[in-house]
Short mmCIF file of C-alpha atoms and ligand atoms in Angstrom, two decimals:
data_model
loop_
_atom_site.label_atom_id
_atom_site.label_comp_id
_atom_site.label_asym_id
_atom_site.label_seq_id
_atom_site.Cartn_x
_atom_site.Cartn_y
_atom_site.Cartn_z
CA UNK A 1 -67.63 40.30 -39.83
CA UNK A 2 -64.59 39.64 -41.97
CA UNK A 3 -65.05 37.94 -45.32
CA UNK A 4 -62.07 35.69 -44.70
CA UNK A 5 -63.18 32.11 -44.09
CA UNK A 6 -59.91 30.17 -44.18
CA UNK A 7 -59.41 26.77 -45.75
CA UNK A 8 -61.28 24.05 -43.82
CA UNK A 9 -61.22 21.07 -46.17
CA UNK A 10 -62.11 18.45 -43.56
CA UNK A 11 -64.83 20.53 -41.84
CA UNK A 12 -62.77 20.90 -38.68
CA UNK A 13 -65.14 23.66 -37.64
CA UNK A 14 -67.46 20.85 -36.53
CA UNK A 15 -64.85 19.80 -33.94
CA UNK A 16 -64.75 23.22 -32.29
CA UNK A 17 -66.93 24.38 -29.41
CA UNK A 18 -69.04 27.50 -29.75
CA UNK A 19 -66.57 29.39 -27.55
CA UNK A 20 -63.61 28.25 -29.66
CA UNK A 21 -65.34 29.37 -32.86
CA UNK A 22 -66.19 32.71 -31.28
CA UNK A 23 -62.59 33.33 -30.20
CA UNK A 24 -61.32 32.28 -33.64
CA UNK A 25 -63.76 34.61 -35.42
CA UNK A 26 -62.99 37.51 -33.11
CA UNK A 27 -59.25 37.14 -33.80
CA UNK A 28 -59.93 36.65 -37.50
CA UNK A 29 -61.93 39.88 -37.68
CA UNK A 30 -59.25 41.77 -35.78
CA UNK A 31 -56.59 40.55 -38.21
CA UNK A 32 -58.69 41.34 -41.29
CA UNK A 33 -59.64 44.81 -40.11
CA UNK A 34 -56.63 46.04 -38.15
CA UNK A 35 -53.64 44.00 -39.32
CA UNK A 36 -54.02 43.27 -43.03
CA UNK A 37 -54.29 46.92 -44.11
CA UNK A 38 -51.03 47.94 -42.40
CA UNK A 39 -48.81 44.89 -42.16
CA UNK A 40 -47.16 45.06 -45.60
CA UNK A 41 -45.92 48.57 -44.98
CA UNK A 42 -44.87 47.81 -41.40
CA UNK A 43 -42.83 44.91 -42.73
CA UNK A 44 -41.22 47.01 -45.44
CA UNK A 45 -40.35 49.70 -42.88
CA UNK A 46 -39.14 47.12 -40.35
CA UNK A 47 -41.56 48.44 -37.72
CA UNK A 48 -43.46 46.46 -35.12
CA UNK A 49 -47.07 47.79 -35.09
CA UNK A 50 -46.98 48.77 -31.42
CA UNK A 51 -50.26 50.70 -31.76
CA UNK A 52 -52.12 47.37 -32.01
CA UNK A 53 -51.03 46.19 -28.55
CA UNK A 54 -53.81 47.85 -26.48
CA UNK A 55 -56.48 46.34 -28.75
CA UNK A 56 -54.82 42.90 -28.54
CA UNK A 57 -54.99 43.33 -24.76
CA UNK A 58 -58.60 44.46 -24.83
CA UNK A 59 -59.51 41.36 -26.85
CA UNK A 60 -57.87 39.14 -24.23
CA UNK A 61 -55.28 37.52 -26.49
CA UNK A 62 -52.26 37.81 -24.19
CA UNK A 63 -51.84 34.98 -21.71
CA UNK A 64 -55.29 33.94 -22.93
CA UNK A 65 -54.94 30.47 -21.37
CA UNK A 66 -54.10 31.82 -17.89
CA UNK A 67 -56.76 32.23 -15.18
CA UNK A 68 -59.22 35.08 -14.93
CA UNK A 69 -58.10 35.91 -11.37
CA UNK A 70 -54.97 37.44 -12.92
CA UNK A 71 -56.92 39.43 -15.50
CA UNK A 72 -56.54 36.79 -18.24
CA UNK A 73 -59.21 35.16 -20.41
CA UNK A 74 -58.98 31.65 -18.90
CA UNK A 75 -59.39 29.95 -22.30
CA UNK A 76 -58.68 26.30 -23.12
CA UNK A 77 -55.76 25.13 -25.30
CA UNK A 78 -57.72 24.90 -28.56
CA UNK A 79 -59.07 28.44 -28.29
CA UNK A 80 -55.58 29.63 -27.40
CA UNK A 81 -54.19 27.78 -30.43
CA UNK A 82 -56.78 29.32 -32.73
CA UNK A 83 -55.73 32.81 -31.60
CA UNK A 84 -52.18 31.96 -32.67
CA UNK A 85 -53.37 30.55 -36.00
CA UNK A 86 -55.35 33.65 -36.85
CA UNK A 87 -52.65 36.10 -35.74
CA UNK A 88 -50.03 34.33 -37.85
CA UNK A 89 -52.39 34.44 -40.82
CA UNK A 90 -51.64 38.15 -40.50
CA UNK A 91 -47.93 38.00 -39.73
CA UNK A 92 -45.55 35.76 -37.78
CA UNK A 93 -44.18 38.87 -36.05
CA UNK A 94 -47.52 39.63 -34.47
CA UNK A 95 -47.96 36.04 -33.33
CA UNK A 96 -44.38 36.14 -31.99
CA UNK A 97 -45.24 39.18 -29.89
CA UNK A 98 -48.22 37.40 -28.37
CA UNK A 99 -46.32 34.10 -27.92
CA UNK A 100 -43.48 35.78 -26.09
CA UNK A 101 -45.73 37.92 -23.94
CA UNK A 102 -48.11 35.08 -23.05
CA UNK A 103 -46.16 31.82 -23.17
CA UNK A 104 -42.61 32.93 -22.43
CA UNK A 105 -43.14 35.73 -19.91
CA UNK A 106 -46.62 35.55 -18.36
CA UNK A 107 -46.61 31.74 -18.22
CA UNK A 108 -43.34 31.41 -16.23
CA UNK A 109 -44.42 34.21 -13.88
CA UNK A 110 -47.66 32.27 -13.36
CA UNK A 111 -46.03 28.83 -13.08
CA UNK A 112 -42.76 29.65 -11.25
CA UNK A 113 -43.31 33.10 -9.70
CA UNK A 114 -44.30 34.40 -6.28
CA UNK A 115 -47.80 35.73 -5.63
CA UNK A 116 -46.30 39.22 -5.51
CA UNK A 117 -44.71 38.76 -8.95
CA UNK A 118 -48.00 37.47 -10.37
CA UNK A 119 -50.03 40.37 -8.97
CA UNK A 120 -47.47 42.89 -10.15
CA UNK A 121 -47.09 41.71 -13.73
CA UNK A 122 -49.90 39.47 -14.97
CA UNK A 123 -52.91 41.84 -15.05
CA UNK A 124 -50.83 44.65 -16.59
CA UNK A 125 -49.30 42.31 -19.18
CA UNK A 126 -52.71 40.86 -20.08
CA UNK A 127 -53.88 44.39 -20.91
CA UNK A 128 -50.70 45.16 -22.84
CA UNK A 129 -49.77 47.97 -20.43
CA UNK A 130 -46.47 46.17 -19.78
CA UNK A 131 -44.42 44.24 -22.32
CA UNK A 132 -42.10 41.30 -21.63
CA UNK A 133 -39.24 39.45 -23.32
CA UNK A 134 -37.54 36.09 -22.71
CA UNK A 135 -33.76 35.80 -22.65
CA UNK A 136 -32.42 32.28 -23.12
CA UNK A 137 -30.33 32.25 -26.32
CA UNK A 138 -26.77 33.60 -26.20
CA UNK A 139 -24.36 34.49 -29.00
CA UNK A 140 -22.51 31.17 -28.53
CA UNK A 141 -25.35 29.03 -27.15
CA UNK A 142 -28.46 28.64 -29.28
CA UNK A 143 -29.60 25.04 -29.74
CA UNK A 144 -27.68 24.07 -26.61
CA UNK A 145 -28.80 26.52 -23.93
CA UNK A 146 -27.35 24.27 -21.21
CA UNK A 147 -23.96 25.80 -22.10
CA UNK A 148 -25.04 29.37 -21.29
CA UNK A 149 -22.42 31.61 -19.71
CA UNK A 150 -24.65 34.42 -18.43
CA UNK A 151 -24.44 34.09 -14.67
CA UNK A 152 -26.01 35.39 -11.48
CA UNK A 153 -24.09 35.63 -8.18
CA UNK A 154 -25.80 36.08 -4.83
CA UNK A 155 -24.64 39.16 -2.91
CA UNK A 156 -26.60 39.70 0.31
CA UNK A 157 -30.25 40.23 -0.61
CA UNK A 158 -29.37 40.86 -4.24
CA UNK A 159 -28.23 38.94 -7.32
CA UNK A 160 -25.56 40.33 -9.65
CA UNK A 161 -26.06 39.32 -13.29
CA UNK A 162 -23.35 39.41 -15.97
CA UNK A 163 -23.45 38.21 -19.57
CA UNK A 164 -25.41 38.70 -22.80
CA UNK A 165 -28.41 37.29 -24.64
CA UNK A 166 -29.07 37.54 -28.36
CA UNK A 167 -32.01 37.30 -30.79
CA UNK A 168 -34.50 38.33 -28.13
CA UNK A 169 -37.99 39.13 -29.44
CA UNK A 170 -39.49 42.32 -27.91
CA UNK A 171 -36.18 43.06 -26.10
CA UNK A 172 -35.89 46.77 -26.81
CA UNK A 173 -39.57 47.51 -26.11
CA UNK A 174 -39.86 45.30 -23.03
CA UNK A 175 -40.58 46.61 -19.53
CA UNK A 176 -39.38 43.34 -18.05
CA UNK A 177 -37.08 40.53 -19.20
CA UNK A 178 -37.29 36.95 -17.98
CA UNK A 179 -33.58 36.11 -17.88
CA UNK A 180 -32.09 32.64 -17.45
CA UNK A 181 -28.65 32.53 -15.85
CA UNK A 182 -26.19 30.05 -14.34
CA UNK A 183 -25.97 30.12 -10.55
CA UNK A 184 -24.22 27.98 -7.93
CA UNK A 185 -27.43 25.96 -7.79
CA UNK A 186 -27.91 25.54 -11.55
CA UNK A 187 -29.86 27.62 -14.07
CA UNK A 188 -32.36 30.01 -12.49
CA UNK A 189 -34.81 32.62 -13.78
CA UNK A 190 -34.83 36.34 -12.87
CA UNK A 191 -37.05 39.29 -13.68
CA UNK A 192 -34.90 42.17 -14.89
CA UNK A 193 -36.72 45.46 -15.26
CA UNK A 194 -36.09 48.09 -17.90
CA UNK A 195 -33.93 50.90 -16.53
CA UNK A 196 -32.01 48.72 -14.07
CA UNK A 197 -28.43 50.09 -14.04
CA UNK A 198 -26.07 48.03 -16.21
CA UNK A 199 -28.91 46.55 -18.28
CA UNK A 200 -29.37 47.53 -21.93
CA UNK A 201 -31.31 46.05 -24.86
CA UNK A 202 -30.04 47.34 -28.22
CA UNK A 203 -32.13 46.39 -31.26
CA UNK A 204 -30.72 44.00 -33.87
CA UNK A 205 -31.28 45.47 -37.33
CA UNK A 206 -30.81 44.38 -40.96
CA UNK A 207 -33.12 41.35 -40.75
CA UNK A 208 -34.68 39.90 -43.91
CA UNK A 209 -37.16 37.96 -41.76
CA UNK A 210 -39.64 38.95 -39.02
CA UNK A 211 -39.19 42.57 -39.99
CA UNK A 212 -42.43 43.60 -38.28
CA UNK A 213 -41.03 42.36 -34.96
CA UNK A 214 -38.42 43.78 -32.59
CA UNK A 215 -35.34 41.56 -32.08
CA UNK A 216 -32.66 42.59 -29.60
CA UNK A 217 -29.54 41.84 -27.66
CA UNK A 218 -29.73 41.93 -23.87
CA UNK A 219 -26.54 43.06 -22.15
CA UNK A 220 -25.92 42.62 -18.40
CA UNK A 221 -23.01 44.46 -16.84
CA UNK A 222 -23.10 43.92 -13.06
CA UNK A 223 -26.89 44.21 -13.08
CA UNK A 224 -28.28 44.02 -9.53
CA UNK A 225 -31.74 42.60 -8.95
CA UNK A 226 -33.38 41.93 -5.58
CA UNK A 227 -34.03 38.39 -4.33
CA UNK A 228 -37.74 39.15 -4.82
CA UNK A 229 -37.12 39.18 -8.61
CA UNK A 230 -35.96 35.53 -8.69
CA UNK A 231 -38.38 32.70 -9.54
CA UNK A 232 -38.36 30.69 -6.31
CA UNK A 233 -39.98 27.52 -7.59
CA UNK A 234 -37.73 26.33 -10.41
CA UNK A 235 -34.09 25.34 -10.91
CA UNK A 236 -32.35 23.75 -13.89
CA UNK A 237 -32.88 23.78 -17.63
CA UNK A 238 -36.38 22.39 -17.26
CA UNK A 239 -37.40 25.92 -16.19
CA UNK A 240 -36.86 27.58 -19.59
CA UNK A 241 -37.65 24.38 -21.51
CA UNK A 242 -41.05 24.25 -19.80
CA UNK A 243 -41.81 27.72 -21.16
CA UNK A 244 -40.75 26.63 -24.63
CA UNK A 245 -43.25 23.78 -24.51
CA UNK A 246 -46.02 26.36 -24.04
CA UNK A 247 -44.80 28.64 -26.84
CA UNK A 248 -44.04 25.81 -29.29
CA UNK A 249 -47.63 24.64 -28.87
CA UNK A 250 -48.96 28.00 -30.07
CA UNK A 251 -46.46 28.08 -32.92
CA UNK A 252 -47.74 24.73 -34.19
CA UNK A 253 -51.10 26.43 -34.73
CA UNK A 254 -49.52 29.64 -35.96
CA UNK A 255 -47.60 27.90 -38.73
CA UNK A 256 -50.88 26.69 -40.17
CA UNK A 257 -52.25 30.25 -40.12
CA UNK A 258 -49.38 31.44 -42.32
CA UNK A 259 -49.79 28.39 -44.59
CA UNK A 260 -53.53 29.06 -44.95
CA UNK A 261 -52.83 32.65 -46.00
CA UNK A 262 -50.33 31.49 -48.64
CA UNK A 263 -52.63 28.77 -49.98
CA UNK A 264 -55.58 31.16 -50.26
CA UNK A 265 -53.43 33.66 -52.07
CA UNK A 266 -52.03 31.06 -54.50
CA UNK A 267 -55.49 29.63 -55.22
CA UNK A 268 -57.02 33.02 -55.84
CA UNK A 269 -54.11 34.14 -57.99
CA UNK A 270 -53.99 31.04 -60.17
CA UNK A 271 -57.77 31.09 -60.69
CA UNK A 272 -57.58 34.65 -61.94
CA UNK A 273 -54.29 34.80 -63.86
CA UNK A 274 -54.39 33.52 -67.41
CA UNK A 275 -51.43 32.22 -69.43
CA UNK A 276 -51.56 30.19 -72.66
CA UNK A 277 -55.23 31.10 -72.99
CA UNK A 278 -56.59 29.75 -69.70
CA UNK A 279 -56.34 30.26 -65.93
CA UNK A 280 -53.11 28.94 -64.37
CA UNK A 281 -55.31 26.86 -62.04
CA UNK A 282 -56.40 24.83 -65.07
CA UNK A 283 -52.93 23.31 -65.59
CA UNK A 284 -52.14 19.93 -64.04
CA UNK A 285 -48.82 21.05 -62.53
CA UNK A 286 -50.55 23.93 -60.76
CA UNK A 287 -53.35 21.70 -59.51
CA UNK A 288 -50.80 19.27 -58.11
CA UNK A 289 -49.26 22.10 -56.09
CA UNK A 290 -52.66 23.19 -54.79
CA UNK A 291 -53.62 19.59 -53.93
CA UNK A 292 -50.38 19.12 -51.99
CA UNK A 293 -50.86 22.40 -50.15
CA UNK A 294 -54.43 21.74 -49.07
CA UNK A 295 -53.52 18.20 -47.98
CA UNK A 296 -50.58 19.38 -45.84
CA UNK A 297 -52.69 22.14 -44.30
CA UNK A 298 -55.45 19.70 -43.43
CA UNK A 299 -52.91 17.30 -41.84
CA UNK A 300 -51.34 20.15 -39.89
CA UNK A 301 -54.70 21.44 -38.67
CA UNK A 302 -55.61 17.96 -37.44
CA UNK A 303 -52.26 17.59 -35.68
CA UNK A 304 -52.70 20.95 -33.92
CA UNK A 305 -56.28 20.20 -32.90
CA UNK A 306 -55.43 16.75 -31.55
CA UNK A 307 -52.47 18.19 -29.65
CA UNK A 308 -54.84 20.74 -28.13
CA UNK A 309 -57.13 17.95 -27.00
CA UNK A 310 -54.17 16.04 -25.50
CA UNK A 311 -53.15 19.21 -23.69
CA UNK A 312 -56.69 19.73 -22.42
CA UNK A 313 -56.67 16.16 -21.06
CA UNK A 314 -53.23 16.67 -19.46
CA UNK A 315 -51.72 14.02 -21.75
CA UNK A 316 -49.53 16.16 -24.04
CA UNK A 317 -45.80 15.46 -23.66
CA UNK A 318 -43.11 17.92 -24.82
CA UNK A 319 -42.28 15.44 -27.60
CA UNK A 320 -45.86 15.65 -28.89
CA UNK A 321 -45.39 19.40 -29.07
CA UNK A 322 -42.09 18.97 -30.92
CA UNK A 323 -43.77 16.85 -33.58
CA UNK A 324 -46.42 19.49 -34.23
CA UNK A 325 -44.03 22.47 -34.18
CA UNK A 326 -41.58 20.70 -36.49
CA UNK A 327 -44.18 19.46 -38.96
CA UNK A 328 -46.45 22.47 -39.09
CA UNK A 329 -43.74 25.09 -39.45
CA UNK A 330 -41.70 22.96 -41.86
CA UNK A 331 -44.73 22.35 -44.09
CA UNK A 332 -45.83 25.99 -43.82
CA UNK A 333 -42.41 27.04 -45.07
CA UNK A 334 -42.67 24.59 -48.01
CA UNK A 335 -46.15 25.93 -48.81
CA UNK A 336 -45.00 29.56 -48.65
CA UNK A 337 -42.08 28.83 -51.00
CA UNK A 338 -44.34 27.05 -53.52
CA UNK A 339 -46.97 29.82 -53.29
CA UNK A 340 -44.28 32.39 -53.99
CA UNK A 341 -43.30 30.46 -57.11
CA UNK A 342 -46.92 30.19 -58.29
CA UNK A 343 -47.34 33.96 -58.24
CA UNK A 344 -44.43 34.42 -60.63
CA UNK A 345 -42.86 37.86 -60.55
CA UNK A 346 -45.77 39.27 -58.55
CA UNK A 347 -44.83 36.84 -55.80
CA UNK A 348 -41.69 38.78 -54.97
CA UNK A 349 -43.53 42.03 -54.28
CA UNK A 350 -45.04 43.51 -51.15
CA UNK A 351 -48.38 43.66 -52.99
CA UNK A 352 -48.81 40.01 -52.06
CA UNK A 353 -48.28 38.16 -48.79
CA UNK A 354 -46.51 34.94 -49.63
CA UNK A 355 -42.93 36.21 -49.75
CA UNK A 356 -43.39 38.03 -46.43
CA UNK A 357 -44.72 34.81 -44.88
CA UNK A 358 -41.94 32.81 -46.52
CA UNK A 359 -39.24 35.08 -45.09
CA UNK A 360 -40.90 35.07 -41.67
CA UNK A 361 -41.21 31.30 -41.59
CA UNK A 362 -37.44 30.96 -42.03
CA UNK A 363 -37.15 32.43 -38.51
CA UNK A 364 -40.04 30.43 -37.14
CA UNK A 365 -38.41 27.24 -38.44
CA UNK A 366 -35.23 28.24 -36.58
CA UNK A 367 -36.51 29.64 -33.30
CA UNK A 368 -38.07 27.71 -30.44
CA UNK A 369 -35.91 24.73 -31.42
CA UNK A 370 -34.77 24.37 -35.01
CA UNK A 371 -36.42 21.86 -37.34
CA UNK A 372 -33.46 19.53 -36.85
CA UNK A 373 -33.41 19.86 -33.05
CA UNK A 374 -37.05 18.73 -33.05
CA UNK A 375 -36.04 15.86 -35.35
CA UNK A 376 -33.49 14.79 -32.70
CA UNK A 377 -36.04 15.17 -29.88
CA UNK A 378 -38.41 12.85 -31.75
CA UNK A 379 -35.52 10.51 -32.66
CA UNK A 380 -34.57 10.20 -29.01
CA UNK A 381 -38.19 9.65 -28.00
CA UNK A 382 -38.74 6.75 -30.38
CA UNK A 383 -35.32 5.09 -30.03
CA UNK A 384 -34.35 5.98 -26.48
CA UNK A 385 -30.94 7.07 -27.83
CA UNK A 386 -29.95 10.77 -27.62
CA UNK A 387 -28.12 11.91 -30.76
CA UNK A 388 -27.44 15.56 -29.84
CA UNK A 389 -23.71 15.15 -29.22
P1 TGC B 401 -32.37 17.56 -21.22
O1 TGC B 401 -31.39 16.81 -20.36
O2 TGC B 401 -33.07 16.83 -22.30
O3 TGC B 401 -33.48 18.21 -20.27
C1 TGC B 401 -33.14 18.96 -19.10
C2 TGC B 401 -34.37 18.95 -18.20
O4 TGC B 401 -35.47 19.59 -18.86
C3 TGC B 401 -36.57 18.68 -19.06
N1 TGC B 401 -37.10 18.97 -20.40
C4 TGC B 401 -38.23 19.64 -20.61
N2 TGC B 401 -39.15 20.13 -19.77
C5 TGC B 401 -40.21 20.78 -20.31
N3 TGC B 401 -40.38 20.96 -21.63
C6 TGC B 401 -39.46 20.49 -22.50
N4 TGC B 401 -39.62 20.70 -23.81
C7 TGC B 401 -38.34 19.79 -22.01
N5 TGC B 401 -37.27 19.20 -22.59
C8 TGC B 401 -36.51 18.72 -21.60
C9 TGC B 401 -35.95 17.30 -18.95
O5 TGC B 401 -36.91 16.35 -18.55
C10 TGC B 401 -34.89 17.53 -17.90
O6 TGC B 401 -35.54 17.60 -16.65
P2 TGC B 401 -34.81 17.07 -15.30
O7 TGC B 401 -35.87 17.11 -14.26
O8 TGC B 401 -34.33 15.68 -15.61
O9 TGC B 401 -33.68 18.03 -15.05
O10 TGC B 401 -31.62 18.83 -21.76
P3 TGC B 401 -30.50 19.00 -22.86
O11 TGC B 401 -29.49 19.96 -22.36
O12 TGC B 401 -30.01 17.64 -23.31
O13 TGC B 401 -31.29 19.73 -24.05
C11 TGC B 401 -32.09 19.12 -24.91
C12 TGC B 401 -32.49 20.04 -26.09
C13 TGC B 401 -31.38 20.15 -27.11
C14 TGC B 401 -33.69 19.35 -26.72
C15 TGC B 401 -32.88 21.45 -25.59
O14 TGC B 401 -31.77 22.13 -25.13
C16 TGC B 401 -33.58 22.28 -26.64
O15 TGC B 401 -34.81 22.20 -26.76
N6 TGC B 401 -32.84 23.13 -27.39
C17 TGC B 401 -33.44 24.10 -28.30
C18 TGC B 401 -33.29 25.48 -27.70
C19 TGC B 401 -34.47 26.36 -28.00
O16 TGC B 401 -35.54 25.91 -28.40
N7 TGC B 401 -34.32 27.63 -27.76
C20 TGC B 401 -35.41 28.55 -27.91
C21 TGC B 401 -35.09 29.90 -27.32
S1 TGC B 401 -36.53 30.92 -27.06
C22 TGC B 401 -37.05 31.32 -28.59
O17 TGC B 401 -36.58 30.89 -29.58
C23 TGC B 401 -38.17 32.28 -28.62
S2 TGC B 401 -38.69 32.73 -30.19
C24 TGC B 401 -40.06 33.51 -29.68
C25 TGC B 401 -40.90 34.12 -30.69
O18 TGC B 401 -40.54 35.19 -31.21
O19 TGC B 401 -42.02 33.58 -30.91
P1 FAD B 402 -27.34 26.95 -33.85
O1 FAD B 402 -27.70 26.28 -32.59
O2 FAD B 402 -25.95 27.43 -34.01
O3 FAD B 402 -27.71 25.99 -35.07
C1 FAD B 402 -27.26 26.23 -36.42
C2 FAD B 402 -27.65 25.02 -37.27
O4 FAD B 402 -27.03 23.84 -36.73
C3 FAD B 402 -29.16 24.74 -37.28
O5 FAD B 402 -29.53 24.26 -38.55
C4 FAD B 402 -29.31 23.62 -36.26
O6 FAD B 402 -30.45 22.79 -36.52
C5 FAD B 402 -28.01 22.84 -36.46
N1 FAD B 402 -27.65 22.11 -35.26
C6 FAD B 402 -27.41 22.58 -34.01
N2 FAD B 402 -27.13 21.58 -33.17
C7 FAD B 402 -27.22 20.43 -33.87
C8 FAD B 402 -27.05 19.05 -33.55
N3 FAD B 402 -26.79 18.64 -32.31
N4 FAD B 402 -27.21 18.15 -34.56
C9 FAD B 402 -27.52 18.55 -35.82
N5 FAD B 402 -27.68 19.82 -36.19
C10 FAD B 402 -27.55 20.76 -35.21
N6 FAD B 402 -34.16 33.18 -28.37
C11 FAD B 402 -34.59 33.56 -27.12
O7 FAD B 402 -34.04 33.11 -26.12
N7 FAD B 402 -35.61 34.44 -26.98
C12 FAD B 402 -36.26 34.97 -28.04
O8 FAD B 402 -37.21 35.76 -27.88
C13 FAD B 402 -35.82 34.61 -29.36
N8 FAD B 402 -36.38 35.19 -30.45
C14 FAD B 402 -35.86 34.96 -31.70
C15 FAD B 402 -36.32 35.70 -32.80
C16 FAD B 402 -35.75 35.50 -34.04
C17 FAD B 402 -36.20 36.33 -35.20
C18 FAD B 402 -34.75 34.51 -34.22
C19 FAD B 402 -34.18 34.25 -35.58
C20 FAD B 402 -34.30 33.79 -33.15
C21 FAD B 402 -34.82 34.01 -31.87
N9 FAD B 402 -34.31 33.35 -30.74
C22 FAD B 402 -34.75 33.70 -29.48
C23 FAD B 402 -33.15 32.48 -30.87
C24 FAD B 402 -33.49 31.08 -31.38
O9 FAD B 402 -34.14 30.32 -30.40
C25 FAD B 402 -32.18 30.42 -31.83
O10 FAD B 402 -31.78 31.08 -33.01
C26 FAD B 402 -32.34 28.94 -32.09
O11 FAD B 402 -32.56 28.24 -30.88
C27 FAD B 402 -31.12 28.32 -32.81
O12 FAD B 402 -29.93 28.72 -32.22
P2 FAD B 402 -28.74 29.33 -33.15
O13 FAD B 402 -29.33 30.42 -33.97
O14 FAD B 402 -27.61 29.66 -32.24
O15 FAD B 402 -28.34 28.16 -34.14
#
């Protein structure tokens, strides 16, 4: 059992079922034992810890909320959220891997795919034997994916895809890409397999953020895929946006995991570091920072838990998810920045976690809908007036 307990100021443990606590503790132990010892170096070396994938599969963390008949764990939303929280306590890159695999690739195959597609991919992806990526963003179309130019043209029993995607997590290591493209009948989703002629996925390097995660371009040059690789049950932007609602939900929990790690580190550091003859934690300014951190974490944990319960009851709307993703990642980023400051010079080193989390959270605040895009989604929801254009 790991010694890590995690901040739980409002005794939220009492709100969890036995199964949820068990899943949380299992993930927590995995992170403490297998991730914490190696993640700093992986981050410095800009390497995704691929060797952890089989164990993540064995523990049932990928597509954990999908049914057991497809080799998945069949967990409820809160247990799924807790997995994300604990993984991101380790590193946002690891949680990203699991989010993309589960919410952005396995989920659309499950929700929009044929039975053949489900049988082919879901059990193997749950085990981590196959890896997936999700191609929506393009070089010139990020916040506004409706403008995408990647296109698919029907040619007999095949589709011919041309275009490019950018900033794609897992791209270079993926066996299959879920690719969204314009067609004569609107945006549609296709499964493009590694090795298909005309398809390449070069890695994007020189990142200061999410260094322990693979980010790639996807390039399509007359890539031919069979009709059987198209999702038959979805057309229009609501296809990819539906996937984002699943992934954003997990990220709302994940953000709190990173924030908890930063808070714990700042508390421990300021209790033990002395300046002016007493521990830093004994100064009012430091206590104010800690009080703000623990308050924001508690609010974020409650928001994530309540969202999970709404999801369980089938009452969660995409706008509810936007509120939690926006708040929890935004506050986690604030907390990581303050924690970094509280550690002084030590805070800039790889000996500590907070700067790694801080750099990661810059990406998390941008991807899956930027902080400001979620502001506009909420603004439209409460006023009825869209302010995107
Ligand atoms: P809009 O007209 O609002 O909607 C089009 C259709 O989609 C429906 N819809 C949704 N459905 C499910 N979930 C959602 N969140 C939905 N939002 C909208 C909507 O009801 C409508 O359906 P219908 O039946 O009427 O056709 O679309 P819009 O073009 O005005 O766009 C709105 C906007 C700006 C909010 C949307 O484009 C947006 O969310 N932009 C942000 C883009 C984004 O988040 N990209 C993420 C790329 S993937 C990624 O970042 C992965 S990182 C992974 C990792 O490493 O963890
Ligand atoms: P832009 O859309 O150009 O936005 C730039 C700035 O302008 C932002 O501050 C934004 O909030 C603001 N802005 C934009 N529109 C408005 C507006 N209407 N009003 C006010 N302000 C606005 N995408 C995928 O498809 N798959 C992935 O796996 C994936 N993984 C990623 C991994 C990483 C590490 C990163 C950094 C990104 C990833 N993305 C992925 C892409 C991500 O979703 C986009 O970066 C994000 O949607 C924002 O798009 P953009 O970068 O083009 O920024």
